[in-house]
Short mmCIF file of C-alpha atoms in Angstrom, two decimals:
data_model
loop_
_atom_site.label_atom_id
_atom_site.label_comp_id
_atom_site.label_asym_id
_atom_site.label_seq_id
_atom_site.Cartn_x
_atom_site.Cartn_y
_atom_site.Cartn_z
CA UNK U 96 -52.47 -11.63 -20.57
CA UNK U 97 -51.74 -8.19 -22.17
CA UNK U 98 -53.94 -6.27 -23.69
CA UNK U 99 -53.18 -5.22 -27.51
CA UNK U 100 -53.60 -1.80 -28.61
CA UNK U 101 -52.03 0.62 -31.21
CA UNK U 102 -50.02 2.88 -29.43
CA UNK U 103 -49.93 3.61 -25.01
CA UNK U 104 -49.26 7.11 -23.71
CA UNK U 105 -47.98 7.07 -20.86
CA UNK U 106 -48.90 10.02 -18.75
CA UNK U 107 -51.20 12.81 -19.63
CA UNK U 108 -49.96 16.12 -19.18
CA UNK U 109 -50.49 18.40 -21.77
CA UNK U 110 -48.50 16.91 -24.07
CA UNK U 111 -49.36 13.12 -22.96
CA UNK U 112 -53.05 14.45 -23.35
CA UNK U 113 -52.41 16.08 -26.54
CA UNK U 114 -50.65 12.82 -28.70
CA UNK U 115 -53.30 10.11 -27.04
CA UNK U 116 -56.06 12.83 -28.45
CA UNK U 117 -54.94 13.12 -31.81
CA UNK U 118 -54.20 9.75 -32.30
CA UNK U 119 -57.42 8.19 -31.11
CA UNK U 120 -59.12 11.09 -33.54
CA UNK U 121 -56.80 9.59 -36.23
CA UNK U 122 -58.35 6.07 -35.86
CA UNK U 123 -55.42 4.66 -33.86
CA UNK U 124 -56.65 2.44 -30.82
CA UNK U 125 -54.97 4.60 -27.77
CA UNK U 126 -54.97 3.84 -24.12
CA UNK U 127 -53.88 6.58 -22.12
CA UNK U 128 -52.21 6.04 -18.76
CA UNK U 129 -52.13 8.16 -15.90
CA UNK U 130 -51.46 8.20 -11.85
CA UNK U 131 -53.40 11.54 -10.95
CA UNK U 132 -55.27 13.63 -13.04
CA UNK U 133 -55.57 13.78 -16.43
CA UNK U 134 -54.07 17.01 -17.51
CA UNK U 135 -50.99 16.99 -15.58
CA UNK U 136 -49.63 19.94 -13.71
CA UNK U 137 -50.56 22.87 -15.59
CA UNK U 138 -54.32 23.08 -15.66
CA UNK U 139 -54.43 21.73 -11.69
CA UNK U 140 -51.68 23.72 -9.84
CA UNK U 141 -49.69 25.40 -11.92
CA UNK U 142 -49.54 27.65 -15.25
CA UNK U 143 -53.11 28.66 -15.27
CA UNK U 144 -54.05 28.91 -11.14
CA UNK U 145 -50.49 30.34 -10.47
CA UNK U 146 -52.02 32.65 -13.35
CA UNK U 147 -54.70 33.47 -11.59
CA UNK U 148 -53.01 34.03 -8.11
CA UNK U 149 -50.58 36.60 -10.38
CA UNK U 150 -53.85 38.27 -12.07
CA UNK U 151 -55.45 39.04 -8.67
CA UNK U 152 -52.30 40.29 -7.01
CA UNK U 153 -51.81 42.45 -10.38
CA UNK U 154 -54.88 44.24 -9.65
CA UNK U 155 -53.92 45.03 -6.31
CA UNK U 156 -50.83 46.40 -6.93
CA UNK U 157 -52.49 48.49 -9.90
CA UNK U 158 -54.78 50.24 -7.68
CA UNK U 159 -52.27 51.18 -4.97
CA UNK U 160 -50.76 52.82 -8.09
CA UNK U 161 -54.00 55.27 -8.46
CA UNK U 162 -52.74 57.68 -6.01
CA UNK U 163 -49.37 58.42 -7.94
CA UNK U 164 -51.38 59.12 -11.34
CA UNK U 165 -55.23 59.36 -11.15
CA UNK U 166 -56.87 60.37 -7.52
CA UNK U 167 -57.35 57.81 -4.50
CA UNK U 168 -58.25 53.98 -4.22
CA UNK U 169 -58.72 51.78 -1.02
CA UNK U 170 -57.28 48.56 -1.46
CA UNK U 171 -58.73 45.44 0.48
CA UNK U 172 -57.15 42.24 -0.14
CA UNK U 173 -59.12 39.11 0.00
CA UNK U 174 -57.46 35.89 -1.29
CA UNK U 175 -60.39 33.72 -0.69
CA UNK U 176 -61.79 35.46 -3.53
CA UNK U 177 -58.93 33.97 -5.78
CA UNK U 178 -58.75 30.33 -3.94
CA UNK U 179 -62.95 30.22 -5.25
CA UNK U 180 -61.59 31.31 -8.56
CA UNK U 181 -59.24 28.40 -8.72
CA UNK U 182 -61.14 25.80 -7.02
CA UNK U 183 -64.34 26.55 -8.95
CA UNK U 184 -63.35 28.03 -12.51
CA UNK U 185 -60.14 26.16 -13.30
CA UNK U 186 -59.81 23.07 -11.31
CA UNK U 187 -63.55 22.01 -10.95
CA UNK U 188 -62.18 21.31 -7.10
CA UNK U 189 -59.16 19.10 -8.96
CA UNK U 190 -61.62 16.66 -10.43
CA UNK U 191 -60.71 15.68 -14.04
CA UNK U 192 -64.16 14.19 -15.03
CA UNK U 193 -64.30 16.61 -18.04
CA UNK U 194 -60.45 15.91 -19.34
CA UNK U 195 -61.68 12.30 -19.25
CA UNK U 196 -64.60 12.52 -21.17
CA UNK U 197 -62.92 14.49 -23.23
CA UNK U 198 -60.40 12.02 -24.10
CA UNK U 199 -62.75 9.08 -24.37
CA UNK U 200 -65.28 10.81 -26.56
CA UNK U 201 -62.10 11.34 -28.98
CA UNK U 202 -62.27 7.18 -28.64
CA UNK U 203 -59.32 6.81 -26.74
CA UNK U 204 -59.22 4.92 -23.32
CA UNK U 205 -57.88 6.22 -19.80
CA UNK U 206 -56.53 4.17 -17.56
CA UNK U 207 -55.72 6.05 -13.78
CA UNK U 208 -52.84 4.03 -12.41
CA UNK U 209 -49.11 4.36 -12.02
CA UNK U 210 -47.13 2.44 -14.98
CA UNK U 211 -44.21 1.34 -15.63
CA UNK U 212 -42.51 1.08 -19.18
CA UNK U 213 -40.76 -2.32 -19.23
CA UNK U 214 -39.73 -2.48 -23.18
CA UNK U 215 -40.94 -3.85 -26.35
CA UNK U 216 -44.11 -2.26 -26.42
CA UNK U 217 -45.32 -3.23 -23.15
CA UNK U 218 -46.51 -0.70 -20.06
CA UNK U 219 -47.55 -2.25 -17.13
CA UNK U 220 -50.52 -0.57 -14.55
CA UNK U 221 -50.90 -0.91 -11.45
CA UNK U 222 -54.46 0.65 -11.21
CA UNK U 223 -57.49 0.73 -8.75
CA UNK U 224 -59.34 -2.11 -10.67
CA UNK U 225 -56.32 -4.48 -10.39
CA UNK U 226 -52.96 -4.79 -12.27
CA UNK U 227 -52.92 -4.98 -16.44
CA UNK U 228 -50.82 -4.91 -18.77
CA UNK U 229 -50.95 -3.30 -22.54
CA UNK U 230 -48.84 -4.37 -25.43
CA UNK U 231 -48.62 -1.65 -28.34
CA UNK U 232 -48.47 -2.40 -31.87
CA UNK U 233 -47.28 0.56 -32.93
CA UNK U 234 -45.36 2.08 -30.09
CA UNK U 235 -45.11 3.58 -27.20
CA UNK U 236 -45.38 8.04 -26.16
CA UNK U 237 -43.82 8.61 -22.78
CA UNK U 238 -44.77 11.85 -21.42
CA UNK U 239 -44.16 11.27 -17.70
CA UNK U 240 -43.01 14.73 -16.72
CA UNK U 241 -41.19 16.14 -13.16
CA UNK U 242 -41.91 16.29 -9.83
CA UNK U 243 -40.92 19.08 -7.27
CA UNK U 244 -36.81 18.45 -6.65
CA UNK U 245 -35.83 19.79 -3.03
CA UNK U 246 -32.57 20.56 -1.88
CA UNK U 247 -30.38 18.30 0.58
CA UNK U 248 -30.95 20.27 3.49
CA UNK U 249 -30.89 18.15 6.58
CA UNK U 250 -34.30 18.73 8.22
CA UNK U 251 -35.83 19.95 5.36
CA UNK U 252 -37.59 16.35 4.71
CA UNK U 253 -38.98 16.12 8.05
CA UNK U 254 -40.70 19.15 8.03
CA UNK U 255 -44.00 20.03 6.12
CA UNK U 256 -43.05 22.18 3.60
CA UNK U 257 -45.00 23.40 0.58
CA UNK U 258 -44.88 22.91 -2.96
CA UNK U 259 -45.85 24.56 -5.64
CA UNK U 260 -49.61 22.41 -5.21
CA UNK U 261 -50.29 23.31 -1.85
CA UNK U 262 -49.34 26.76 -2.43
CA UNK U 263 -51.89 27.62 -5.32
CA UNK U 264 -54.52 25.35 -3.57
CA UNK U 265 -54.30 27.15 -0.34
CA UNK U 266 -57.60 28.79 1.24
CA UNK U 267 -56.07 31.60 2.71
CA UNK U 268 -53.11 33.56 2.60
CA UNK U 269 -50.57 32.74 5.19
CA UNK U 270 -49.42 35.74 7.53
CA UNK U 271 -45.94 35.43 6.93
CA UNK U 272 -44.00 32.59 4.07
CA UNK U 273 -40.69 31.65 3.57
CA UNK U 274 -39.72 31.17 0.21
CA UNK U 275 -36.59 28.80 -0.80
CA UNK U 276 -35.73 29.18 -4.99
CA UNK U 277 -35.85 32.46 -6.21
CA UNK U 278 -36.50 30.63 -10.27
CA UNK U 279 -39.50 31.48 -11.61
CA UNK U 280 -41.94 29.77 -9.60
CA UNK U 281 -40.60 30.87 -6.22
CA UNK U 282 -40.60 34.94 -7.85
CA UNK U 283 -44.09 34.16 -9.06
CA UNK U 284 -45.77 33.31 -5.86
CA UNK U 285 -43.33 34.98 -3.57
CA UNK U 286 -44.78 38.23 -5.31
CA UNK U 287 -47.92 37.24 -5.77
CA UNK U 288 -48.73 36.37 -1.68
CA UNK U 289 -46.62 39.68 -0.80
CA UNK U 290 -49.56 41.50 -2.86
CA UNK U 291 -52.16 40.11 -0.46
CA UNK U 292 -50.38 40.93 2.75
CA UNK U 293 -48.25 37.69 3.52
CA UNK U 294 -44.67 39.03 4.89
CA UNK U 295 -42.65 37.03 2.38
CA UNK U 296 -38.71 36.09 2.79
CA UNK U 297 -37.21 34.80 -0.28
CA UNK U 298 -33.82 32.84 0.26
CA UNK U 299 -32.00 32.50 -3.04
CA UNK U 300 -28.17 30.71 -3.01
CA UNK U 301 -27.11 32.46 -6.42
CA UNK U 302 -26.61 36.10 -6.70
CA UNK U 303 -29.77 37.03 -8.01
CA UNK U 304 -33.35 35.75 -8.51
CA UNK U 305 -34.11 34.12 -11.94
CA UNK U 306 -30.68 33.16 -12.66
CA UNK U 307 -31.08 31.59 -16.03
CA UNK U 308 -32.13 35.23 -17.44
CA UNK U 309 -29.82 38.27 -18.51
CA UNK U 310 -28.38 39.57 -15.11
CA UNK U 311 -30.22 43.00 -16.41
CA UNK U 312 -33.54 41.29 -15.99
CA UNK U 313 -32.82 39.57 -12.58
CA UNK U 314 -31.68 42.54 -10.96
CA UNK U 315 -34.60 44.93 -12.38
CA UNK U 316 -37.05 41.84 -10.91
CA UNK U 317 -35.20 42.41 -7.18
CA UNK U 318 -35.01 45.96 -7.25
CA UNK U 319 -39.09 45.61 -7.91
CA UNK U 320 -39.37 43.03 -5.15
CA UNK U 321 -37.56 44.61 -2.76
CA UNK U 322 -39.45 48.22 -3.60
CA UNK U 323 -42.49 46.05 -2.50
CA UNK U 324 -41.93 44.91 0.72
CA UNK U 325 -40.58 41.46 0.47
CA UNK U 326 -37.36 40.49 2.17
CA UNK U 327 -34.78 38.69 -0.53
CA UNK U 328 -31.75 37.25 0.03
CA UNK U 329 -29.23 36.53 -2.19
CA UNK U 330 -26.15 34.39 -2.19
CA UNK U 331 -27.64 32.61 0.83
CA UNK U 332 -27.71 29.25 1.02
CA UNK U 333 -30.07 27.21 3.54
CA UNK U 334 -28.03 25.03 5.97
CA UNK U 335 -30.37 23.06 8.15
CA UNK U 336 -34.24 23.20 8.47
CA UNK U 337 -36.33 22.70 11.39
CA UNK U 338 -40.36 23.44 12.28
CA UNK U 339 -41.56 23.59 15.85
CA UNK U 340 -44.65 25.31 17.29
CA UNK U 341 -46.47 26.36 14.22
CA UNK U 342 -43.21 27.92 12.94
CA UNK U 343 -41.01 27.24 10.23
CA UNK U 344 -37.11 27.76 10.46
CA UNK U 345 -34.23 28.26 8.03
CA UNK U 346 -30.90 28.19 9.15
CA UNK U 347 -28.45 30.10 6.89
CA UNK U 348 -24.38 30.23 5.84
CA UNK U 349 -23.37 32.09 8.98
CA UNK U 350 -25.81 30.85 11.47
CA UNK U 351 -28.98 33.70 10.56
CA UNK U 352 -32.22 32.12 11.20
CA UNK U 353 -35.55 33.09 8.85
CA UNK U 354 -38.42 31.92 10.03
CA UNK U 355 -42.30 32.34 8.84
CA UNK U 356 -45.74 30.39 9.29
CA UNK U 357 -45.58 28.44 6.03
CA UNK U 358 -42.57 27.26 3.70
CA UNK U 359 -42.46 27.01 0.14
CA UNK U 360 -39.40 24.75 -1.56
CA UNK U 361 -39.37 26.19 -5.05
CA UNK U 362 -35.92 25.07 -6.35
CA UNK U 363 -36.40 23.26 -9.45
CA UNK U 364 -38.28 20.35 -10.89
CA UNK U 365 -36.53 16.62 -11.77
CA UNK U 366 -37.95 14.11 -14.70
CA UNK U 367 -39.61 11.25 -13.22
CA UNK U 368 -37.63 8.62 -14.61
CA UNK U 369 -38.58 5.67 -12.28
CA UNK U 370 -41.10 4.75 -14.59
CA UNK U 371 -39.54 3.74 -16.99
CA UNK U 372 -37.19 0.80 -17.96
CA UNK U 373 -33.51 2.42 -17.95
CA UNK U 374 -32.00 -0.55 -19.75
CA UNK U 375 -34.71 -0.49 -22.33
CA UNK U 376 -33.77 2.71 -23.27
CA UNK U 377 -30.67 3.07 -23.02
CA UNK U 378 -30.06 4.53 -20.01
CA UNK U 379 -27.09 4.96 -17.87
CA UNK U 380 -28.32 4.75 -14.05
CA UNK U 381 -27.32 8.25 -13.42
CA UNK U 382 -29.14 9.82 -16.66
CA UNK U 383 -31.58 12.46 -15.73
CA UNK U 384 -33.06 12.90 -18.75
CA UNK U 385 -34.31 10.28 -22.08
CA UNK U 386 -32.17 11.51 -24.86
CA UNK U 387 -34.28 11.46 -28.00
CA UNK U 388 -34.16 12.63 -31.88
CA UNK U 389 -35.25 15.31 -33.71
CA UNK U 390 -38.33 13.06 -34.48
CA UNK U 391 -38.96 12.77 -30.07
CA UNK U 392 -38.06 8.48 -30.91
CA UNK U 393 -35.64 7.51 -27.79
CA UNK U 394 -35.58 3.76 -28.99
CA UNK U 395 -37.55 1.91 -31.70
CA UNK U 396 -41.50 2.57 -31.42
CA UNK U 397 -40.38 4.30 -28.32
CA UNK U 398 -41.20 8.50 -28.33
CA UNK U 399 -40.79 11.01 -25.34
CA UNK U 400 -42.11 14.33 -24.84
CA UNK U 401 -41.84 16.86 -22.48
CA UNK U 402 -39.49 17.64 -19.12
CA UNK U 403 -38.33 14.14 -19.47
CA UNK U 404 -36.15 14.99 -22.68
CA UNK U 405 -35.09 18.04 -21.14
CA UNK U 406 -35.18 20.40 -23.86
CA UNK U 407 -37.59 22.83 -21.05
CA UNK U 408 -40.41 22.32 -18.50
CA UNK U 409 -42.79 24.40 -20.02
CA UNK U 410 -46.41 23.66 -21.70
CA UNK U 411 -45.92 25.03 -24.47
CA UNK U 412 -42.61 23.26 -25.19
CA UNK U 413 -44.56 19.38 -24.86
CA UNK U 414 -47.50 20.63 -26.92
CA UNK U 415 -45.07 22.06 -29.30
CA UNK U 416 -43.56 18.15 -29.23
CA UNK U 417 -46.78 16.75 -29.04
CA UNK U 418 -47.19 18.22 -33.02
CA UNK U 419 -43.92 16.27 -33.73
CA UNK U 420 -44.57 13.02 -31.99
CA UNK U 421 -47.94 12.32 -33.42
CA UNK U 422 -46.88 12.86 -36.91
CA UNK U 423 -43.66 10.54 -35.78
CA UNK U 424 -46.17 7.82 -34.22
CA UNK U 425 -48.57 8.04 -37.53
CA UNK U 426 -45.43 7.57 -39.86
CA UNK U 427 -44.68 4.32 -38.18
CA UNK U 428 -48.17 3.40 -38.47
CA UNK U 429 -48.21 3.81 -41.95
CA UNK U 430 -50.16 7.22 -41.60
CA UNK U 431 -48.58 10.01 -43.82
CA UNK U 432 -44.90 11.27 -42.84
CA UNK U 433 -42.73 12.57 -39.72
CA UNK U 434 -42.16 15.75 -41.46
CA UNK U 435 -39.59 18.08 -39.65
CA UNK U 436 -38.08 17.32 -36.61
CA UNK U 437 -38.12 19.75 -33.32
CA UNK U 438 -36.48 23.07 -33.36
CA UNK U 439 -35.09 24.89 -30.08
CA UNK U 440 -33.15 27.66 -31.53
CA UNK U 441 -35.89 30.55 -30.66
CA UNK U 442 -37.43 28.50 -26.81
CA UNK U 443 -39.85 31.42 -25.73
CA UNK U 444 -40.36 31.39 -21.80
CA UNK U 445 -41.92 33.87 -19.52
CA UNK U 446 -41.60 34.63 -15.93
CA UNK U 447 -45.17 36.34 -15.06
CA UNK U 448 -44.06 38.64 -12.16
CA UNK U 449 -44.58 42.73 -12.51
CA UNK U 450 -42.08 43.46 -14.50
CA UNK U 451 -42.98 40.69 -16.43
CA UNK U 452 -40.04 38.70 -18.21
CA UNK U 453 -40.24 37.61 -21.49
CA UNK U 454 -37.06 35.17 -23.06
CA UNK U 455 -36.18 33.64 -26.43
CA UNK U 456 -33.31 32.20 -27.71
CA UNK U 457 -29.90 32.29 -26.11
CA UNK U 458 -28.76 34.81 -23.29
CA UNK U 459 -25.45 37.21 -24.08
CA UNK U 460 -23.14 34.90 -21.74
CA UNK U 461 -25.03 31.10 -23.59
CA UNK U 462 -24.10 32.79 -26.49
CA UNK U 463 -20.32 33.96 -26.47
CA UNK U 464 -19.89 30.26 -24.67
CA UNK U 465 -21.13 28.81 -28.03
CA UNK U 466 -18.00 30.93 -29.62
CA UNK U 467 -20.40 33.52 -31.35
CA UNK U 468 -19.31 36.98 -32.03
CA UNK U 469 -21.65 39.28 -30.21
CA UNK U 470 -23.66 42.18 -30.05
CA UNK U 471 -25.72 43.63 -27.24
CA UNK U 472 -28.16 46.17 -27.60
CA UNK U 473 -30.49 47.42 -25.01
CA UNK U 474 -33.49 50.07 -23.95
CA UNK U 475 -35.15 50.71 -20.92
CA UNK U 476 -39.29 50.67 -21.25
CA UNK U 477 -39.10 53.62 -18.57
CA UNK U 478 -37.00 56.22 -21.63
CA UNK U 479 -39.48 55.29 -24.26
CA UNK U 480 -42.74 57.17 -24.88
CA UNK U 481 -45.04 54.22 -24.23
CA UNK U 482 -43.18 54.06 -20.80
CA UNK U 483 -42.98 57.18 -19.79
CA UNK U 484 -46.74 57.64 -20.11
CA UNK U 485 -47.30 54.30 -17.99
CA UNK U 486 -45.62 55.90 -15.70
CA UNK U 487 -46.44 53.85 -12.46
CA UNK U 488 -45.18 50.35 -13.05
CA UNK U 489 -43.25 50.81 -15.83
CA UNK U 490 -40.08 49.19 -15.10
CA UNK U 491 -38.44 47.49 -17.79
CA UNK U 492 -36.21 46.92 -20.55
CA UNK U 493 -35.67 45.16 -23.87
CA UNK U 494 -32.38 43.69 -24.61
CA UNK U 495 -30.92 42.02 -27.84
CA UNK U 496 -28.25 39.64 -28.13
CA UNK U 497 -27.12 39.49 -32.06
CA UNK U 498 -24.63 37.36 -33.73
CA UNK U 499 -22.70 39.54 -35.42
CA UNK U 500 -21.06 37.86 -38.01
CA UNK U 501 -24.60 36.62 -39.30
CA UNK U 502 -26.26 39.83 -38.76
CA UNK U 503 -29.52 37.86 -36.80
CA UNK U 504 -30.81 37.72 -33.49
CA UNK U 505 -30.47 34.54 -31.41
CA UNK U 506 -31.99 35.89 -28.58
CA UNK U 507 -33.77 38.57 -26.72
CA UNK U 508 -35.26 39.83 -23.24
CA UNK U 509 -38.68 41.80 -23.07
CA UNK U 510 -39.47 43.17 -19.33
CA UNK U 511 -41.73 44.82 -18.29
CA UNK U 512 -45.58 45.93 -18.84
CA UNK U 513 -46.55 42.92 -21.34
CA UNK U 514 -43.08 41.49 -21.07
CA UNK U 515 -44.36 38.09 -22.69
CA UNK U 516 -46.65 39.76 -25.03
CA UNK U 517 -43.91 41.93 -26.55
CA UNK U 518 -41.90 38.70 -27.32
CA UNK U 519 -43.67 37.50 -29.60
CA UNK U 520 -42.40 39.40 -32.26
CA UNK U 521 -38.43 38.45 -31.26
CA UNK U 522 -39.48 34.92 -30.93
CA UNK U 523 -40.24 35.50 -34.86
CA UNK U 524 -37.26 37.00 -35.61
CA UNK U 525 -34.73 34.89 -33.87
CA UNK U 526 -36.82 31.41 -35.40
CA UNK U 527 -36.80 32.66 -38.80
CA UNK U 528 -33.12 34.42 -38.37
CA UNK U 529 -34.54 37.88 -40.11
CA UNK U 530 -31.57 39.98 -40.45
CA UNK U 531 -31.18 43.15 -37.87
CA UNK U 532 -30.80 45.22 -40.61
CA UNK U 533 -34.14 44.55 -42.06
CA UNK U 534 -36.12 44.83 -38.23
CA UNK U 535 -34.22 48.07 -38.00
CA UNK U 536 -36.22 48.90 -41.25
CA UNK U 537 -39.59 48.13 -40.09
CA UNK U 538 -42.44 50.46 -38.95
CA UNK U 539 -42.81 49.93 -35.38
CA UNK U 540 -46.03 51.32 -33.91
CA UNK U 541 -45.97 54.39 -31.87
CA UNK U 542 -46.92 54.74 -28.75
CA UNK U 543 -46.52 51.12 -28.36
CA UNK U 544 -44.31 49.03 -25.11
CA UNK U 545 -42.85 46.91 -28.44
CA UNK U 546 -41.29 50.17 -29.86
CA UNK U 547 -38.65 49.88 -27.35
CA UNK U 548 -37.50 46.64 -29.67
CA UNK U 549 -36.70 49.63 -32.15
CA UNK U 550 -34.64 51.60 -29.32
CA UNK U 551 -32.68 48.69 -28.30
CA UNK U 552 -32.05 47.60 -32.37
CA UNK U 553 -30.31 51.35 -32.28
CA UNK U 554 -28.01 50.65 -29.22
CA UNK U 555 -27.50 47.43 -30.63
CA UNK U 556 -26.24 49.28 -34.46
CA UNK U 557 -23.56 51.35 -31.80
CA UNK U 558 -22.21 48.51 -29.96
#
């Protein structure tokens, strides 16, 4: 028989953790469902180790900068030192004891098992304890997430490649890596193991790494990258894959072969959909995403979150959802109302490499393919004060992308020194649409890395 309950969650990522939390806190009896650990990807193996791997290779590049500016340093890399840091300070040795207590003590209850949305308000578990099955009164949150996508390369599936899991759990730091995807993971870690000696090779098939972001960015982030060391190719596309005697082997367009002692496959993420009842949702069979409504409802008493709506596979963007799904889910219980739907105009994302890339909104070429008429303006961190004083490191710049005819941002790229941190401030302006003219007008605080927003809001005024 199934078990009643208010509303089921199915998987706990941040924003799966985040709904089932509030809405056990609001009185609502919540069972939470989840295959791994409670959490999801970013606190176990990705946003905050990778974090920590890019912290720790930070420092190391920052003190091979002494000689250039302030006398001499001797650098010794040790990445054991950051695989303690992860292992001990954020994972707890990936045990999720604490993220269940946690929940429970909010008086929700956790279920670890791998479930299966079959419609109507039921979820179905197939966990340790034996198979149950929980019928919700209310509804029903899916927050299932992605998993790692890999290219069709033939070979590639036979081999033992990393992900982005074993590469932030590893103990040491391999002598040489292979990186396939240069998005934002693959730039992330690529850089990050280059830092602590690793030879890196970075095969990208587009043009240049970080594709989604203003061609300005992605070439600044491979002129960097190549400055350090690492080997990145560009416009090459993997053919076949082999490994053999401890060595791993990519086989490009034109025959080249790459080879290194580990491999990373860092080429995008997919929604896992096979949980969940495509015919119950409306689902064609070759959807790769649950299309949803300002309110996050995909069918009645049916919500989704996260990288399965597609709307970006970032944290921040399910715990933003999370806010609008449990007011959604408390609505249909009766419990106050949905209030405003989601917003994506002003999506902040950041790419933590050195320069550090900051994005909001839409890029210059997303833009002019929604018809806009538009304005570019840009700085480079480097010409400004705050820049030049950096000095070592400072690559950078700031670009604006301005509909003209409105007189507002709807987007904007901050690289460089604090790329993300300097965002924040565009994020504002795009979201609320605050007119150019007036963020021309403002005081901008000098020496600062932001004031280059004010340099690039003058190129922008002579475009």
């Amino acid at each position: 028989m199934a078990r009643e309950c208010d509303v089921v969650v199915l998987g706990m990522g941040p924003g799966g953790e985040e709904v089932a939390g509030r809405l056990a806190e609001a009185g609502l009896d919540v069972v939470g469902v989840e295959a791994e650990l409670l959490g999801g990807e970013c606190p176990y193996w990705a946003c905050v180790p990778s974090k920590m791997m890019v912290r720790a290779g930070d420092l190391l590049a920052e003190a091979r900068r002494v000689p250039e500016m302030a006398g001499t340093a001797r650098v010794e890399p040790d990445f054991t030192r950051v695989h303690a840091r992860i292992r001990d300070e954020a994972t707890a040795d990936w045990d999720d004891a604490a993220a269940v207590e946690r929940f429970t003590a909010k008086g929700g209850r956790f279920v670890r098992g791998r479930g299966r949305f079959t419609g109507q308000g039921r979820v179905e578990v197939d966990a340790a304890a034996g198979a149950e099955t929980f019928a919700a009164r209310v509804g029903v949150v899916l927050a299932t997430g992605s998993a790692p996508a890999a290219p069709p390369v033939p070979g590639l599936d036979q081999v033992p490649y990393w992900t982005n899991r074993e590469a932030v759990s590893a103990v040491e730091a391999p002598e040489s890596l292979l990186v396939l995807g240069g998005g934002a993971v693959g730039v992330e870690l690529a850089q990050s193991y280059a830092r602590f000696g690793t030879r890196v090779t970075l095969v990208e098939a587009s043009e240049r790494v970080v594709s989604a972001e203003e061609p300005e960015a992605g070439d600044l982030l491979l002129e960097v990258l190549r400055r350090e060391g690492l080997t990145v190719l560009t416009g090459a596309r993997a053919r076949a894959a082999r490994y053999a005697d401890g060595a791993f082997v990519l086989t490009l367009d034109g025959g080249e072969e790459v080879s290194a002692e580990k491999l990373l496959v860092a080429t995008g993420r997919r929604p896992r959909l096979d949980a969940l009842d495509r015919a119950a949702l409306g689902l064609e069979a070759e959807a790769r995403r649950v299309q949803v409504d300002a309110h996050l409802r995909a069918a009645p008493g049916v919500w989704a979150l996260g990288d399965l709506v597609g709307e970006g596979a970032f944290t921040h963007v399910a715990m933003y959802q999370a806010d609008v799904a449990v007011r959604a889910v408390l609505a249909a219980a009766g419990r106050g109302e949905a209030g405003p739907g989601a917003d994506y105009r002003a999506v902040p994302h950041v790419t933590f490499t050195d320069p550090e890339i900051g994005s909001v909104g839409l890029t210059e070429a997303a833009a002019r393919e929604r018809g806009l008429t538009v304005r570019t303006g840009t700085a480079r961190v480097p010409d400004g004060i705050r820049g030049w004083i950096h000095k070592a490191g400072n690559d950078g710049l700031v670009k604006l992308v301005e509909d003209a005819e409105r007189g507002v941002l709807v987007g904007a790229t901050a690289a460089g020194p604090m790329g993300g941190e300097v965002l924040y401030g565009l994020a504002v302006a795009v979201r609320a649409a605050v007119p150019t003219a007036t963020l021309r007008d403002m005081m901008f605080a000098f020496p600062t890395f932001h004031r280059s927003v004010l340099e690039a809001l003058g190129d922008l005024a002579t475009d």
